[in-house]
Structures are given as C-alpha cells and as structure tokens.
Amino acid sequence: MAIKKQYLKSKPVCKVTFTVPAEEADKVAVVGDFNNWNPKGSTLKKLKNGTFKGTFELPKENSYEFRYIIDGSYTNDEEADRFQWNEYAGTENAVLEV
C-alpha cells in the first residue's frame, strides 16, 4: 500500500493518491473523516496490474482517520503517518496528515 501527497500552490488542498495492491479483490474503497466514512464515491479504480488507485483533494493542515474496505473487510494502511485508537469502532485507524 502507498500514499502519495502532492501539495498544490494554487489551492489550499493536497492531492492524495491511495494505492492498494489487491490483485484478488473485486472492490476497494477508502473511507475516513474526509468523506464521513461513506464508501460511495470513494471506490478506487482497479488497474490492469491488479493494483487499485484513486486520488482525492483534501484540505491542507488537517489530519484524517481512514481505513480501506477491501471486499467488505476493513484494513489499515501500514504506511499511514500514524495510528489512532477509535473508541467508536473499537480499533485503531490509520491517520493521514496533510
């Protein structure tokens, strides 16, 4: 898994590209604080090499809890900036700092 950040000079946003190698998966989405944990509109596109990829513009100077949903199962990105316990979910979430 990989997270690439590209800060824009023209807007106060960061373009964040999420890449998830999941050749056997049918569907991968990224959910988090930035989309109210709603997978609609956050499905990653499957590339020919089996990797799922998607880019989102997120407001800068924020941190966001997030997780991937791979075929219905939640998973963290081990390359996240940090991890934070989420009492509501009863688990650790990955955290993205932009």
XYZ file of C-alpha atoms in Angstrom:
98
model
C 0.000 0.000 0.000
C 1.167 3.516 -0.653
C 0.113 7.091 -0.033
C 1.418 9.923 -2.222
C 0.845 13.568 -1.279
C 1.046 16.460 -3.736
C 0.537 19.939 -2.294
C -0.973 22.499 -4.663
C 0.320 26.070 -4.640
C -2.835 27.424 -6.283
C -5.317 25.964 -3.761
C -5.235 25.122 -0.025
C -5.540 21.414 -0.751
C -3.353 18.347 -1.009
C -3.919 15.777 -3.751
C -3.626 12.414 -2.035
C -3.228 9.268 -4.121
C -4.018 5.972 -2.424
C -2.552 2.816 -3.994
C -3.600 -0.640 -2.785
C -2.134 -3.844 -4.268
C -5.053 -6.278 -4.085
C -4.990 -8.480 -7.186
C -7.553 -10.930 -5.841
C -10.014 -8.220 -4.737
C -13.093 -7.161 -6.656
C -13.653 -3.826 -4.922
C -11.542 -1.445 -2.825
C -12.683 1.858 -1.295
C -11.066 4.349 1.060
C -13.236 5.772 3.838
C -12.494 8.236 6.597
C -13.170 11.558 8.229
C -12.819 13.280 4.846
C -15.896 11.521 3.383
C -17.933 10.763 6.532
C -16.866 7.091 6.311
C -19.080 6.680 3.235
C -17.653 4.369 0.534
C -19.895 5.895 -2.171
C -17.709 7.996 -4.424
C -14.506 6.729 -2.845
C -14.081 3.452 -4.713
C -10.579 3.030 -6.087
C -10.082 2.084 -9.740
C -8.601 -1.330 -10.500
C -5.623 -1.142 -12.842
C -4.505 -3.897 -15.230
C -1.692 -4.915 -12.865
C -4.221 -5.668 -10.099
C -3.495 -2.523 -8.091
C -6.323 -0.234 -7.008
C -5.686 3.510 -7.203
C -7.544 6.751 -6.548
C -6.750 10.434 -5.977
C -8.664 12.802 -3.703
C -8.244 16.511 -2.927
C -8.185 17.077 0.831
C -7.982 20.414 2.682
C -4.445 21.085 3.955
C -3.339 21.416 7.571
C -5.648 18.668 8.788
C -5.368 15.085 9.948
C -7.846 12.410 8.888
C -8.580 8.973 10.273
C -9.129 6.485 7.455
C -9.266 2.820 6.505
C -9.590 0.801 3.326
C -12.521 -1.500 2.640
C -11.273 -4.449 0.595
C -14.160 -6.685 -0.477
C -16.097 -5.695 2.642
C -13.215 -6.059 5.146
C -11.710 -3.012 6.842
C -7.917 -2.727 6.841
C -5.319 -0.085 7.715
C -2.501 1.215 5.541
C 0.791 0.304 7.200
C 2.354 3.389 5.568
C -0.008 5.806 7.334
C 1.519 8.798 9.109
C 0.391 7.344 12.439
C -2.359 5.257 14.037
C -5.025 6.327 16.499
C -7.403 4.333 18.690
C -11.044 4.924 17.759
C -13.380 4.247 20.666
C -16.487 4.131 18.442
C -15.041 1.448 16.163
C -13.124 -0.302 18.957
C -9.975 -0.479 16.838
C -7.035 1.522 15.582
C -7.489 3.644 12.476
C -4.768 4.849 10.156
C -4.187 8.612 10.249
C -3.244 10.806 7.296
C -1.659 14.213 7.997
C -1.791 16.794 5.205
